[in-house]
Structures are given as structure tokens and as C-alpha cells.
mmCIF file of C-alpha atoms in Angstrom:
data_model
loop_
_atom_site.group_PDB
_atom_site.id
_atom_site.type_symbol
_atom_site.label_atom_id
_atom_site.label_comp_id
_atom_site.label_asym_id
_atom_site.label_seq_id
_atom_site.Cartn_x
_atom_site.Cartn_y
_atom_site.Cartn_z
ATOM 1 C CA UNK C 6 119.028 253.653 97.689
ATOM 2 C CA UNK C 7 122.298 251.622 96.055
ATOM 3 C CA UNK C 8 122.826 249.805 100.162
ATOM 4 C CA UNK C 9 118.981 248.905 100.179
ATOM 5 C CA UNK C 10 119.522 247.146 96.826
ATOM 6 C CA UNK C 11 122.413 245.465 97.702
ATOM 7 C CA UNK C 12 125.234 247.362 96.961
ATOM 8 C CA UNK C 13 127.856 248.251 99.822
ATOM 9 C CA UNK C 14 130.387 250.060 97.456
ATOM 10 C CA UNK C 15 129.734 253.528 99.240
ATOM 11 C CA UNK C 16 129.560 252.144 102.666
ATOM 12 C CA UNK C 17 132.966 250.371 102.252
ATOM 13 C CA UNK C 18 134.538 253.652 101.084
ATOM 14 C CA UNK C 19 133.112 255.722 103.895
ATOM 15 C CA UNK C 20 130.781 257.764 102.027
ATOM 16 C CA UNK C 21 127.585 257.137 103.738
ATOM 17 C CA UNK C 22 128.206 260.006 106.046
ATOM 18 C CA UNK C 23 126.715 263.488 106.408
ATOM 19 C CA UNK C 24 130.659 265.032 106.759
ATOM 20 C CA UNK C 25 130.695 267.215 103.834
ATOM 21 C CA UNK C 26 134.610 266.770 103.705
ATOM 22 C CA UNK C 27 133.903 262.939 102.455
ATOM 23 C CA UNK C 28 132.219 264.502 99.544
ATOM 24 C CA UNK C 29 134.232 267.127 98.443
ATOM 25 C CA UNK C 30 136.054 267.027 94.813
ATOM 26 C CA UNK C 31 138.839 269.319 94.780
ATOM 27 C CA UNK C 32 138.313 270.735 91.539
ATOM 28 C CA UNK C 33 134.870 270.886 91.964
ATOM 29 C CA UNK C 34 135.721 273.119 94.880
ATOM 30 C CA UNK C 35 138.115 275.446 93.101
ATOM 31 C CA UNK C 36 135.033 275.837 90.440
ATOM 32 C CA UNK C 37 132.821 276.856 93.163
ATOM 33 C CA UNK C 38 135.647 279.411 94.426
ATOM 34 C CA UNK C 39 136.226 280.940 91.141
ATOM 35 C CA UNK C 40 133.499 280.522 89.132
ATOM 36 C CA UNK C 41 130.505 280.159 91.381
ATOM 37 C CA UNK C 42 129.431 277.060 90.039
ATOM 38 C CA UNK C 43 131.051 273.247 91.081
ATOM 39 C CA UNK C 44 130.560 269.914 92.074
ATOM 40 C CA UNK C 45 131.137 267.087 94.326
ATOM 41 C CA UNK C 46 132.376 263.506 94.351
ATOM 42 C CA UNK C 47 129.974 261.152 92.711
ATOM 43 C CA UNK C 48 128.950 258.402 94.841
ATOM 44 C CA UNK C 49 130.329 255.292 93.594
ATOM 45 C CA UNK C 50 127.677 252.337 92.631
ATOM 46 C CA UNK C 51 128.670 248.680 91.441
ATOM 47 C CA UNK C 52 125.766 247.479 89.352
ATOM 48 C CA UNK C 53 127.222 243.984 89.705
ATOM 49 C CA UNK C 54 126.000 244.194 93.202
ATOM 50 C CA UNK C 55 122.381 244.957 92.576
ATOM 51 C CA UNK C 56 119.953 242.204 93.199
ATOM 52 C CA UNK C 57 117.739 243.321 90.395
ATOM 53 C CA UNK C 58 120.035 245.444 88.366
ATOM 54 C CA UNK C 59 117.462 247.091 86.107
ATOM 55 C CA UNK C 60 115.179 248.002 88.392
ATOM 56 C CA UNK C 61 117.599 248.820 91.186
ATOM 57 C CA UNK C 62 119.457 251.323 88.888
ATOM 58 C CA UNK C 63 115.992 252.983 88.027
ATOM 59 C CA UNK C 64 115.615 253.526 92.025
ATOM 60 C CA UNK C 65 119.042 254.573 92.905
ATOM 61 C CA UNK C 66 118.476 257.415 89.954
ATOM 62 C CA UNK C 67 115.777 258.775 91.093
ATOM 63 C CA UNK C 68 116.386 258.600 94.974
ATOM 64 C CA UNK C 69 118.504 262.067 94.376
ATOM 65 C CA UNK C 70 116.120 264.045 92.335
ATOM 66 C CA UNK C 71 113.591 262.813 95.080
ATOM 67 C CA UNK C 72 115.312 263.566 97.715
ATOM 68 C CA UNK C 73 115.944 267.481 96.287
ATOM 69 C CA UNK C 74 112.321 267.709 95.702
ATOM 70 C CA UNK C 75 111.314 266.278 99.121
ATOM 71 C CA UNK C 76 113.710 269.184 100.843
ATOM 72 C CA UNK C 77 112.236 271.947 98.682
ATOM 73 C CA UNK C 78 108.701 270.999 99.838
ATOM 74 C CA UNK C 79 109.925 271.006 103.195
ATOM 75 C CA UNK C 80 111.328 274.237 103.205
ATOM 76 C CA UNK C 81 107.899 275.460 101.180
ATOM 77 C CA UNK C 82 106.325 274.059 104.316
ATOM 78 C CA UNK C 83 108.542 276.249 106.427
ATOM 79 C CA UNK C 84 108.238 279.239 104.550
ATOM 80 C CA UNK C 85 104.776 279.183 104.746
ATOM 81 C CA UNK C 86 104.626 278.290 108.215
ATOM 82 C CA UNK C 87 106.827 281.386 108.901
ATOM 83 C CA UNK C 88 105.070 283.916 106.538
ATOM 84 C CA UNK C 89 103.079 285.504 109.031
ATOM 85 C CA UNK C 90 102.791 288.591 111.290
ATOM 86 C CA UNK C 91 103.078 286.482 114.402
ATOM 87 C CA UNK C 92 106.385 285.008 113.534
ATOM 88 C CA UNK C 93 107.517 288.369 112.811
ATOM 89 C CA UNK C 94 106.798 289.462 115.936
ATOM 90 C CA UNK C 95 107.944 286.553 117.733
ATOM 91 C CA UNK C 96 111.136 286.126 116.065
ATOM 92 C CA UNK C 97 112.243 290.127 115.420
ATOM 93 C CA UNK C 98 112.968 291.714 111.997
ATOM 94 C CA UNK C 99 116.574 290.340 111.317
ATOM 95 C CA UNK C 100 115.768 286.701 112.391
ATOM 96 C CA UNK C 101 112.613 286.466 110.381
ATOM 97 C CA UNK C 102 114.213 288.100 107.276
ATOM 98 C CA UNK C 103 116.983 285.382 107.554
ATOM 99 C CA UNK C 104 114.684 282.720 108.116
ATOM 100 C CA UNK C 105 112.507 283.461 105.072
ATOM 101 C CA UNK C 106 115.762 284.062 102.841
ATOM 102 C CA UNK C 107 117.127 280.472 104.007
ATOM 103 C CA UNK C 108 113.952 278.889 103.199
ATOM 104 C CA UNK C 109 113.471 280.645 99.948
ATOM 105 C CA UNK C 110 117.041 279.908 98.876
ATOM 106 C CA UNK C 111 116.537 276.348 100.025
ATOM 107 C CA UNK C 112 113.475 276.076 97.702
ATOM 108 C CA UNK C 113 115.642 277.356 94.823
ATOM 109 C CA UNK C 114 118.832 275.393 95.249
ATOM 110 C CA UNK C 115 116.929 271.926 95.767
ATOM 111 C CA UNK C 116 114.915 272.394 92.561
ATOM 112 C CA UNK C 117 117.658 273.380 90.572
ATOM 113 C CA UNK C 118 119.871 270.433 91.935
ATOM 114 C CA UNK C 119 116.694 268.022 91.381
ATOM 115 C CA UNK C 120 116.626 269.504 87.504
ATOM 116 C CA UNK C 121 120.340 269.106 86.917
ATOM 117 C CA UNK C 122 119.872 265.706 88.571
ATOM 118 C CA UNK C 123 117.301 264.435 85.960
ATOM 119 C CA UNK C 124 119.763 265.137 82.943
ATOM 120 C CA UNK C 125 120.575 262.154 81.481
ATOM 121 C CA UNK C 126 124.358 262.432 81.344
ATOM 122 C CA UNK C 127 127.087 261.353 83.222
ATOM 123 C CA UNK C 128 127.984 262.405 85.757
ATOM 124 C CA UNK C 129 124.836 264.158 86.405
#
């Protein structure tokens, strides 16, 4: 969203990628391993590069929680599509249970992330 609004800071730093290694924070990773709660590196945004800083900073802030909510909706749809006898018979018991578990956790994790991303505290 920041790139669309005029800020190319993240692009210049190579952070516009799906490669998870670019988003790891060493301390956050240690917390994930030992405390079961962690974090990634925040994506840099330079408000001076935005075309309309007031409007664009709001759009950038809402982009994270909105993407989490959209992903949760996608997982709910996938869960509803596969939560029937025909899917159970087609996939087999093991794969069926694994799929439904992944879809359920996808909803839980994304809604939790959306909630935490809406807390108005740095760096959330």
C-alpha cells in the first residue's frame, strides 16, 4: 500500500517479497522458539515520501488488518466448502482432518493478527 501511495522505501530495501527470510527478526524468532510468541521485522515506511501523508498513512495502517481479515474469510470459505461428507470421502480421513485443521487455524491466526495489528501502539 505504501508503494501505491508513493513511498518506495520497502522496495529499495528488498522487503517487497514473499521470502520469509527477509522478514525475520532475530529476537522475535528467539521468542517464537522459546516463548511461543514472536514477531517479524516491521516494514519501513517514510511518511515524507507519501503524496497525501494524512490519508495515505491511514490506508497503510489499515492494509495489514484488512489483509488478515480477507485471509480469514478465505479460510472460512475453504472450510465450509470442504466440511461435508463428499469431501471426506474424496480426500480420505487423514487428509480431510488435516485440511479442516489448517483452515480452522488459518481463521484463528489471521483474526488474532488482525486484532493485534489494530492496537494503536508501536510497533503493533
